[in-house]
Amino acid sequence: MRVVVLVPTYNERDALPVTMDRLLAAAPDVEVVVIDDASPDGTGALADAMAAADPRVSVLHRPAKQGLGAAYVDGMLLALERGADVVVEFDADGSHPAEAVPRMVALLAPDGPADLVIGSRWVRGGGIVDWPWHREALSRIGNLYAMAMLGSGVRDMTAGCRAYTAELLRALPLREVRSQGYCFQIDMTRRAQDAGAEVVEVPIVFREREVGVSKMTPGIVREALLQVTGWGVGRAVRAARGWRRPLALRQPAAR
């Protein structure tokens, strides 16, 4: 399979080399697209140098900071244009375990059980390292709220370490997605499930970023709360009108 890993960046000059080394060591056969939003610290130029030295790496330069969701959508569309079979989301800050990528991709093989694989902190075997208590509480409560409002069984809907089949991404209206931050991940999860996708969670251990500054802001939290509430209300209305999810994209493989 042709696997394209999307790594969005904004001011990640110090973290990016370490992340890329780990990723390409753990998954040497992938292609990596660094999506840089005109980072003022020179991350884009550093990514260009990496691309010049390694044919597995390329860079998508965007003119300004336009949000995580928009960066991923642009990267997904580019990966589909390049003929990707699998598209992976991966943070540049070192928080995601690189060794999880091959394990996640394996579940998306043509005879695999999944259309979307999520690296989950909140399933058995998953966890976090070096997070303050309030970050953990916010994530756990936010995920429980999203699960309840959207009727989803996915325990880590805000997770950013995930892999999609190209078939699923082509079935989704990517150009209509406007969500940003962690709300983007919830939005993509609900869209995938509404499209009938098979979603599998695998445990990962998420580590607090080693260098740089977190991009979490109160605005990101507010967006997620408002959007999830709106989606939940809409879901309830559709349910009252007899709405049904479409059939699955494919028949799940025997486990």
PDB file of C-alpha atoms in Angstrom:
ATOM      1  CA  MET A   1       0.000   0.000   0.000  1.00  0.00           C
ATOM      2  CA  ARG A   2       1.060   3.562  -0.616  1.00  0.00           C
ATOM      3  CA  VAL A   3       1.004   5.289   2.775  1.00  0.00           C
ATOM      4  CA  VAL A   4       1.210   9.077   3.105  1.00  0.00           C
ATOM      5  CA  VAL A   5       1.774  10.582   6.542  1.00  0.00           C
ATOM      6  CA  LEU A   6       0.645  14.185   7.068  1.00  0.00           C
ATOM      7  CA  VAL A   7       2.640  16.247   9.584  1.00  0.00           C
ATOM      8  CA  PRO A   8       1.230  19.775  10.048  1.00  0.00           C
ATOM      9  CA  THR A   9       3.632  22.338  11.472  1.00  0.00           C
ATOM     10  CA  TYR A  10       3.616  25.830  12.883  1.00  0.00           C
ATOM     11  CA  ASN A  11       6.756  26.898  14.732  1.00  0.00           C
ATOM     12  CA  GLU A  12       8.054  23.352  15.182  1.00  0.00           C
ATOM     13  CA  ARG A  13      11.671  23.879  14.095  1.00  0.00           C
ATOM     14  CA  ASP A  14      13.156  22.248  17.190  1.00  0.00           C
ATOM     15  CA  ALA A  15      10.722  19.337  17.386  1.00  0.00           C
ATOM     16  CA  LEU A  16      10.422  18.398  13.711  1.00  0.00           C
ATOM     17  CA  PRO A  17      13.857  16.753  13.180  1.00  0.00           C
ATOM     18  CA  VAL A  18      13.387  14.422  16.148  1.00  0.00           C
ATOM     19  CA  THR A  19       9.845  13.524  15.106  1.00  0.00           C
ATOM     20  CA  MET A  20      10.845  12.844  11.502  1.00  0.00           C
ATOM     21  CA  ASP A  21      13.790  10.661  12.517  1.00  0.00           C
ATOM     22  CA  ARG A  22      11.563   8.548  14.754  1.00  0.00           C
ATOM     23  CA  LEU A  23       8.773   8.306  12.200  1.00  0.00           C
ATOM     24  CA  LEU A  24      10.948   7.281   9.265  1.00  0.00           C
ATOM     25  CA  ALA A  25      12.861   4.799  11.412  1.00  0.00           C
ATOM     26  CA  ALA A  26       9.655   3.141  12.607  1.00  0.00           C
ATOM     27  CA  ALA A  27       7.913   3.266   9.205  1.00  0.00           C
ATOM     28  CA  PRO A  28      10.630   3.488   6.532  1.00  0.00           C
ATOM     29  CA  ASP A  29       8.294   2.796   3.599  1.00  0.00           C
ATOM     30  CA  VAL A  30       5.927   5.736   4.132  1.00  0.00           C
ATOM     31  CA  GLU A  31       5.893   9.083   2.362  1.00  0.00           C
ATOM     32  CA  VAL A  32       5.726  12.155   4.585  1.00  0.00           C
ATOM     33  CA  VAL A  33       4.137  15.478   3.678  1.00  0.00           C
ATOM     34  CA  VAL A  34       5.052  18.314   6.031  1.00  0.00           C
ATOM     35  CA  ILE A  35       2.290  20.946   5.887  1.00  0.00           C
ATOM     36  CA  ASP A  36       3.737  24.245   7.051  1.00  0.00           C
ATOM     37  CA  ASP A  37       1.648  27.357   7.676  1.00  0.00           C
ATOM     38  CA  ALA A  38       4.407  29.906   6.976  1.00  0.00           C
ATOM     39  CA  SER A  39       6.047  29.318  10.358  1.00  0.00           C
ATOM     40  CA  PRO A  40       7.982  32.450  11.350  1.00  0.00           C
ATOM     41  CA  ASP A  41      10.640  30.339  13.104  1.00  0.00           C
ATOM     42  CA  GLY A  42      11.855  28.804   9.821  1.00  0.00           C
ATOM     43  CA  THR A  43      10.190  25.398  10.118  1.00  0.00           C
ATOM     44  CA  GLY A  44       9.227  25.522   6.442  1.00  0.00           C
ATOM     45  CA  ALA A  45      12.811  26.084   5.298  1.00  0.00           C
ATOM     46  CA  LEU A  46      14.005  23.257   7.534  1.00  0.00           C
ATOM     47  CA  ALA A  47      11.355  20.970   6.041  1.00  0.00           C
ATOM     48  CA  ASP A  48      12.524  21.933   2.546  1.00  0.00           C
ATOM     49  CA  ALA A  49      16.056  20.902   3.490  1.00  0.00           C
ATOM     50  CA  MET A  50      14.755  17.557   4.732  1.00  0.00           C
ATOM     51  CA  ALA A  51      12.857  17.051   1.487  1.00  0.00           C
ATOM     52  CA  ALA A  52      15.975  17.831  -0.547  1.00  0.00           C
ATOM     53  CA  ALA A  53      17.884  15.175   1.395  1.00  0.00           C
ATOM     54  CA  ASP A  54      15.222  12.451   1.466  1.00  0.00           C
ATOM     55  CA  PRO A  55      12.892  11.574  -1.443  1.00  0.00           C
ATOM     56  CA  ARG A  56      10.325  10.224   1.011  1.00  0.00           C
ATOM     57  CA  VAL A  57       9.701  13.753   2.294  1.00  0.00           C
ATOM     58  CA  SER A  58       7.869  16.632   0.606  1.00  0.00           C
ATOM     59  CA  VAL A  59       6.517  19.950   1.833  1.00  0.00           C
ATOM     60  CA  LEU A  60       3.183  21.678   1.318  1.00  0.00           C
ATOM     61  CA  HIS A  61       3.614  25.378   2.029  1.00  0.00           C
ATOM     62  CA  ARG A  62       0.518  27.355   2.967  1.00  0.00           C
ATOM     63  CA  PRO A  63       0.546  31.174   2.940  1.00  0.00           C
ATOM     64  CA  ALA A  64      -0.434  31.759   6.582  1.00  0.00           C
ATOM     65  CA  LYS A  65      -1.631  30.100   9.758  1.00  0.00           C
ATOM     66  CA  GLN A  66      -5.067  28.815   8.722  1.00  0.00           C
ATOM     67  CA  GLY A  67      -5.802  26.176  11.335  1.00  0.00           C
ATOM     68  CA  LEU A  68      -5.126  22.497  11.911  1.00  0.00           C
ATOM     69  CA  GLY A  69      -8.313  21.290  10.266  1.00  0.00           C
ATOM     70  CA  ALA A  70      -7.683  23.194   7.050  1.00  0.00           C
ATOM     71  CA  ALA A  71      -4.086  21.951   6.996  1.00  0.00           C
ATOM     72  CA  TYR A  72      -5.184  18.348   7.250  1.00  0.00           C
ATOM     73  CA  VAL A  73      -7.871  18.761   4.596  1.00  0.00           C
ATOM     74  CA  ASP A  74      -5.339  20.270   2.183  1.00  0.00           C
ATOM     75  CA  GLY A  75      -2.948  17.440   2.961  1.00  0.00           C
ATOM     76  CA  MET A  76      -5.611  14.781   2.494  1.00  0.00           C
ATOM     77  CA  LEU A  77      -6.614  16.161  -0.886  1.00  0.00           C
ATOM     78  CA  LEU A  78      -2.960  16.243  -1.964  1.00  0.00           C
ATOM     79  CA  ALA A  79      -2.389  12.670  -0.765  1.00  0.00           C
ATOM     80  CA  LEU A  80      -5.431  11.456  -2.704  1.00  0.00           C
ATOM     81  CA  GLU A  81      -4.161  13.233  -5.826  1.00  0.00           C
ATOM     82  CA  ARG A  82      -0.863  11.383  -5.416  1.00  0.00           C
ATOM     83  CA  GLY A  83      -2.600   8.026  -5.278  1.00  0.00           C
ATOM     84  CA  ALA A  84      -2.328   7.251  -1.588  1.00  0.00           C
ATOM     85  CA  ASP A  85      -4.037   4.110  -0.310  1.00  0.00           C
ATOM     86  CA  VAL A  86      -3.746   5.160   3.332  1.00  0.00           C
ATOM     87  CA  VAL A  87      -3.456   8.646   4.864  1.00  0.00           C
ATOM     88  CA  VAL A  88      -2.065   9.064   8.373  1.00  0.00           C
ATOM     89  CA  GLU A  89      -2.303  12.061  10.709  1.00  0.00           C
ATOM     90  CA  PHE A  90       0.746  12.569  12.916  1.00  0.00           C
ATOM     91  CA  ASP A  91       1.764  15.428  15.202  1.00  0.00           C
ATOM     92  CA  ALA A  92       5.111  17.150  14.737  1.00  0.00           C
ATOM     93  CA  ASP A  93       5.710  17.727  18.446  1.00  0.00           C
ATOM     94  CA  GLY A  94       6.829  14.239  19.459  1.00  0.00           C
ATOM     95  CA  SER A  95       3.656  13.368  21.370  1.00  0.00           C
ATOM     96  CA  HIS A  96       2.594  10.480  19.127  1.00  0.00           C
ATOM     97  CA  PRO A  97       4.499   7.157  19.226  1.00  0.00           C
ATOM     98  CA  ALA A  98       6.051   6.494  15.829  1.00  0.00           C
ATOM     99  CA  GLU A  99       6.022   2.737  16.391  1.00  0.00           C
ATOM    100  CA  ALA A 100       2.202   2.812  16.353  1.00  0.00           C
ATOM    101  CA  VAL A 101       2.061   3.812  12.677  1.00  0.00           C
ATOM    102  CA  PRO A 102       2.863   0.378  11.127  1.00  0.00           C
ATOM    103  CA  ARG A 103       0.448  -1.288  13.552  1.00  0.00           C
ATOM    104  CA  MET A 104      -2.336   1.123  12.597  1.00  0.00           C
ATOM    105  CA  VAL A 105      -1.667   0.849   8.862  1.00  0.00           C
ATOM    106  CA  ALA A 106      -1.801  -2.950   9.027  1.00  0.00           C
ATOM    107  CA  LEU A 107      -5.442  -2.760  10.135  1.00  0.00           C
ATOM    108  CA  LEU A 108      -6.289  -0.838   6.952  1.00  0.00           C
ATOM    109  CA  ALA A 109      -5.042  -3.483   4.553  1.00  0.00           C
ATOM    110  CA  PRO A 110      -7.608  -4.552   1.909  1.00  0.00           C
ATOM    111  CA  ASP A 111      -8.545  -7.553   4.048  1.00  0.00           C
ATOM    112  CA  GLY A 112      -8.259  -5.665   7.343  1.00  0.00           C
ATOM    113  CA  PRO A 113     -11.090  -4.859   9.728  1.00  0.00           C
ATOM    114  CA  ALA A 114     -11.038  -1.052   9.573  1.00  0.00           C
ATOM    115  CA  ASP A 115     -11.613   2.014   7.429  1.00  0.00           C
ATOM    116  CA  LEU A 116     -10.377   4.370  10.151  1.00  0.00           C
ATOM    117  CA  VAL A 117      -7.878   3.480  12.886  1.00  0.00           C
ATOM    118  CA  ILE A 118      -7.520   5.799  15.871  1.00  0.00           C
ATOM    119  CA  GLY A 119      -4.554   5.744  18.220  1.00  0.00           C
ATOM    120  CA  SER A 120      -6.476   6.002  21.469  1.00  0.00           C
ATOM    121  CA  ARG A 121      -5.391   7.171  24.916  1.00  0.00           C
ATOM    122  CA  TRP A 122      -8.605   6.092  26.590  1.00  0.00           C
ATOM    123  CA  VAL A 123      -8.880   2.394  25.758  1.00  0.00           C
ATOM    124  CA  ARG A 124      -7.271  -0.434  27.726  1.00  0.00           C
ATOM    125  CA  GLY A 125      -3.511  -0.267  27.227  1.00  0.00           C
ATOM    126  CA  GLY A 126      -3.515   3.400  26.261  1.00  0.00           C
ATOM    127  CA  GLY A 127      -2.518   6.320  28.418  1.00  0.00           C
ATOM    128  CA  ILE A 128      -0.748   9.641  28.817  1.00  0.00           C
ATOM    129  CA  VAL A 129       2.605  10.761  30.194  1.00  0.00           C
ATOM    130  CA  ASP A 130       3.461  14.124  31.783  1.00  0.00           C
ATOM    131  CA  TRP A 131       0.059  15.750  31.329  1.00  0.00           C
ATOM    132  CA  PRO A 132      -1.200  18.078  34.079  1.00  0.00           C
ATOM    133  CA  TRP A 133      -4.383  16.866  35.756  1.00  0.00           C
ATOM    134  CA  HIS A 134      -6.550  19.584  34.201  1.00  0.00           C
ATOM    135  CA  ARG A 135      -5.522  18.590  30.645  1.00  0.00           C
ATOM    136  CA  GLU A 136      -6.406  14.989  31.348  1.00  0.00           C
ATOM    137  CA  ALA A 137      -9.723  15.965  32.921  1.00  0.00           C
ATOM    138  CA  LEU A 138     -10.567  18.209  29.957  1.00  0.00           C
ATOM    139  CA  SER A 139      -9.814  15.439  27.452  1.00  0.00           C
ATOM    140  CA  ARG A 140     -11.717  12.751  29.324  1.00  0.00           C
ATOM    141  CA  ILE A 141     -14.775  14.912  29.953  1.00  0.00           C
ATOM    142  CA  GLY A 142     -14.754  16.276  26.411  1.00  0.00           C
ATOM    143  CA  ASN A 143     -14.632  12.806  24.920  1.00  0.00           C
ATOM    144  CA  LEU A 144     -17.409  11.512  27.172  1.00  0.00           C
ATOM    145  CA  TYR A 145     -19.570  14.494  26.191  1.00  0.00           C
ATOM    146  CA  ALA A 146     -18.914  13.942  22.482  1.00  0.00           C
ATOM    147  CA  MET A 147     -19.696  10.224  22.801  1.00  0.00           C
ATOM    148  CA  ALA A 148     -22.977  10.952  24.544  1.00  0.00           C
ATOM    149  CA  MET A 149     -24.096  13.735  22.198  1.00  0.00           C
ATOM    150  CA  LEU A 150     -23.153  11.921  19.009  1.00  0.00           C
ATOM    151  CA  GLY A 151     -24.100   8.384  20.033  1.00  0.00           C
ATOM    152  CA  SER A 152     -20.602   7.143  19.267  1.00  0.00           C
ATOM    153  CA  GLY A 153     -18.741   4.260  20.827  1.00  0.00           C
ATOM    154  CA  VAL A 154     -15.345   5.787  20.017  1.00  0.00           C
ATOM    155  CA  ARG A 155     -13.660   6.563  23.317  1.00  0.00           C
ATOM    156  CA  ASP A 156     -11.021   8.993  22.006  1.00  0.00           C
ATOM    157  CA  MET A 157     -12.787  11.105  19.405  1.00  0.00           C
ATOM    158  CA  THR A 158     -10.323  13.987  19.817  1.00  0.00           C
ATOM    159  CA  ALA A 159      -7.257  11.840  19.100  1.00  0.00           C
ATOM    160  CA  GLY A 160      -4.931  13.230  16.443  1.00  0.00           C
ATOM    161  CA  CYS A 161      -2.957  10.047  15.775  1.00  0.00           C
ATOM    162  CA  ARG A 162      -5.088   8.245  13.205  1.00  0.00           C
ATOM    163  CA  ALA A 163      -5.092   6.564   9.800  1.00  0.00           C
ATOM    164  CA  TYR A 164      -7.745   6.563   7.059  1.00  0.00           C
ATOM    165  CA  THR A 165      -8.234   4.483   3.960  1.00  0.00           C
ATOM    166  CA  ALA A 166      -8.309   6.521   0.783  1.00  0.00           C
ATOM    167  CA  GLU A 167     -11.674   4.930   0.042  1.00  0.00           C
ATOM    168  CA  LEU A 168     -13.151   6.472   3.169  1.00  0.00           C
ATOM    169  CA  LEU A 169     -11.653   9.910   2.527  1.00  0.00           C
ATOM    170  CA  ARG A 170     -13.050   9.909  -1.004  1.00  0.00           C
ATOM    171  CA  ALA A 171     -16.491   9.155   0.432  1.00  0.00           C
ATOM    172  CA  LEU A 172     -16.368  12.203   2.716  1.00  0.00           C
ATOM    173  CA  PRO A 173     -17.075  15.813   1.653  1.00  0.00           C
ATOM    174  CA  LEU A 174     -13.628  17.031   2.690  1.00  0.00           C
ATOM    175  CA  ARG A 175     -14.020  20.476   1.122  1.00  0.00           C
ATOM    176  CA  GLU A 176     -17.045  21.095   3.342  1.00  0.00           C
ATOM    177  CA  VAL A 177     -15.160  20.481   6.603  1.00  0.00           C
ATOM    178  CA  ARG A 178     -14.637  23.761   8.457  1.00  0.00           C
ATOM    179  CA  SER A 179     -13.793  22.526  11.950  1.00  0.00           C
ATOM    180  CA  GLN A 180     -10.452  23.341  13.541  1.00  0.00           C
ATOM    181  CA  GLY A 181      -8.359  22.084  16.439  1.00  0.00           C
ATOM    182  CA  TYR A 182      -9.633  19.088  18.358  1.00  0.00           C
ATOM    183  CA  CYS A 183     -13.093  19.740  16.944  1.00  0.00           C
ATOM    184  CA  PHE A 184     -11.743  18.679  13.555  1.00  0.00           C
ATOM    185  CA  GLN A 185     -10.966  15.221  14.893  1.00  0.00           C
ATOM    186  CA  ILE A 186     -14.446  14.857  16.382  1.00  0.00           C
ATOM    187  CA  ASP A 187     -15.973  16.089  13.141  1.00  0.00           C
ATOM    188  CA  MET A 188     -14.042  13.604  11.020  1.00  0.00           C
ATOM    189  CA  THR A 189     -14.925  10.758  13.381  1.00  0.00           C
ATOM    190  CA  ARG A 190     -18.648  11.483  13.241  1.00  0.00           C
ATOM    191  CA  ARG A 191     -18.556  11.924   9.458  1.00  0.00           C
ATOM    192  CA  ALA A 192     -16.749   8.605   9.090  1.00  0.00           C
ATOM    193  CA  GLN A 193     -19.260   6.794  11.276  1.00  0.00           C
ATOM    194  CA  ASP A 194     -22.204   8.442   9.527  1.00  0.00           C
ATOM    195  CA  ALA A 195     -20.739   7.179   6.232  1.00  0.00           C
ATOM    196  CA  GLY A 196     -20.803   3.645   7.607  1.00  0.00           C
ATOM    197  CA  ALA A 197     -17.067   3.324   8.233  1.00  0.00           C
ATOM    198  CA  GLU A 198     -15.600   0.647  10.457  1.00  0.00           C
ATOM    199  CA  VAL A 199     -13.651   2.494  13.174  1.00  0.00           C
ATOM    200  CA  VAL A 200     -11.072   0.638  15.281  1.00  0.00           C
ATOM    201  CA  GLU A 201      -9.203   2.078  18.266  1.00  0.00           C
ATOM    202  CA  VAL A 202      -5.732   0.840  19.160  1.00  0.00           C
ATOM    203  CA  PRO A 203      -4.012   1.828  22.403  1.00  0.00           C
ATOM    204  CA  ILE A 204      -1.192   4.357  22.341  1.00  0.00           C
ATOM    205  CA  VAL A 205       0.711   6.211  25.033  1.00  0.00           C
ATOM    206  CA  PHE A 206       0.540   9.940  24.403  1.00  0.00           C
ATOM    207  CA  ARG A 207       3.416  12.039  25.751  1.00  0.00           C
ATOM    208  CA  GLU A 208       3.406  15.741  26.472  1.00  0.00           C
ATOM    209  CA  ARG A 209       5.406  17.582  23.847  1.00  0.00           C
ATOM    210  CA  GLU A 210       9.136  17.611  24.552  1.00  0.00           C
ATOM    211  CA  VAL A 211       9.902  21.056  23.110  1.00  0.00           C
ATOM    212  CA  GLY A 212       7.877  24.063  22.015  1.00  0.00           C
ATOM    213  CA  VAL A 213       4.550  25.440  23.170  1.00  0.00           C
ATOM    214  CA  SER A 214       1.142  23.767  23.160  1.00  0.00           C
ATOM    215  CA  LYS A 215      -1.366  25.105  20.596  1.00  0.00           C
ATOM    216  CA  MET A 216      -4.323  24.501  22.955  1.00  0.00           C
ATOM    217  CA  THR A 217      -6.395  27.655  23.528  1.00  0.00           C
ATOM    218  CA  PRO A 218      -9.756  28.418  25.196  1.00  0.00           C
ATOM    219  CA  GLY A 219     -11.138  29.142  21.714  1.00  0.00           C
ATOM    220  CA  ILE A 220     -10.436  25.579  20.624  1.00  0.00           C
ATOM    221  CA  VAL A 221     -12.373  24.260  23.607  1.00  0.00           C
ATOM    222  CA  ARG A 222     -15.312  26.606  22.960  1.00  0.00           C
ATOM    223  CA  GLU A 223     -15.482  25.628  19.302  1.00  0.00           C
ATOM    224  CA  ALA A 224     -15.613  21.946  20.165  1.00  0.00           C
ATOM    225  CA  LEU A 225     -18.300  22.441  22.825  1.00  0.00           C
ATOM    226  CA  LEU A 226     -20.545  24.508  20.573  1.00  0.00           C
ATOM    227  CA  GLN A 227     -20.111  22.316  17.513  1.00  0.00           C
ATOM    228  CA  VAL A 228     -20.634  19.030  19.343  1.00  0.00           C
ATOM    229  CA  THR A 229     -23.753  20.394  20.994  1.00  0.00           C
ATOM    230  CA  GLY A 230     -25.110  21.493  17.621  1.00  0.00           C
ATOM    231  CA  TRP A 231     -24.306  18.160  16.000  1.00  0.00           C
ATOM    232  CA  GLY A 232     -25.927  16.332  18.898  1.00  0.00           C
ATOM    233  CA  VAL A 233     -29.126  18.330  18.585  1.00  0.00           C
ATOM    234  CA  GLY A 234     -29.177  17.742  14.840  1.00  0.00           C
ATOM    235  CA  ARG A 235     -28.669  14.037  15.384  1.00  0.00           C
ATOM    236  CA  ALA A 236     -31.606  13.914  17.783  1.00  0.00           C
ATOM    237  CA  VAL A 237     -33.835  15.695  15.261  1.00  0.00           C
ATOM    238  CA  ARG A 238     -32.841  13.320  12.461  1.00  0.00           C
ATOM    239  CA  ALA A 239     -33.432  10.332  14.712  1.00  0.00           C
ATOM    240  CA  ALA A 240     -36.918  11.595  15.495  1.00  0.00           C
ATOM    241  CA  ARG A 241     -37.583  11.763  11.748  1.00  0.00           C
ATOM    242  CA  GLY A 242     -36.474   8.172  11.199  1.00  0.00           C
ATOM    243  CA  TRP A 243     -33.011   8.918   9.744  1.00  0.00           C
ATOM    244  CA  ARG A 244     -30.752   5.891   9.314  1.00  0.00           C
ATOM    245  CA  ARG A 245     -27.038   5.621   8.711  1.00  0.00           C
ATOM    246  CA  PRO A 246     -26.001   4.352   5.263  1.00  0.00           C
ATOM    247  CA  LEU A 247     -24.677   0.861   4.760  1.00  0.00           C
ATOM    248  CA  ALA A 248     -21.021   0.244   5.556  1.00  0.00           C
ATOM    249  CA  LEU A 249     -18.407   1.164   2.991  1.00  0.00           C
ATOM    250  CA  ARG A 250     -17.384  -2.454   2.818  1.00  0.00           C
ATOM    251  CA  GLN A 251     -18.158  -5.686   4.610  1.00  0.00           C
ATOM    252  CA  PRO A 252     -15.966  -5.977   7.725  1.00  0.00           C
ATOM    253  CA  ALA A 253     -13.315  -8.658   7.385  1.00  0.00           C
ATOM    254  CA  ALA A 254     -13.559 -11.696   9.621  1.00  0.00           C
ATOM    255  CA  ARG A 255     -11.699 -11.094  12.857  1.00  0.00           C
TER     256      ARG A 255
END
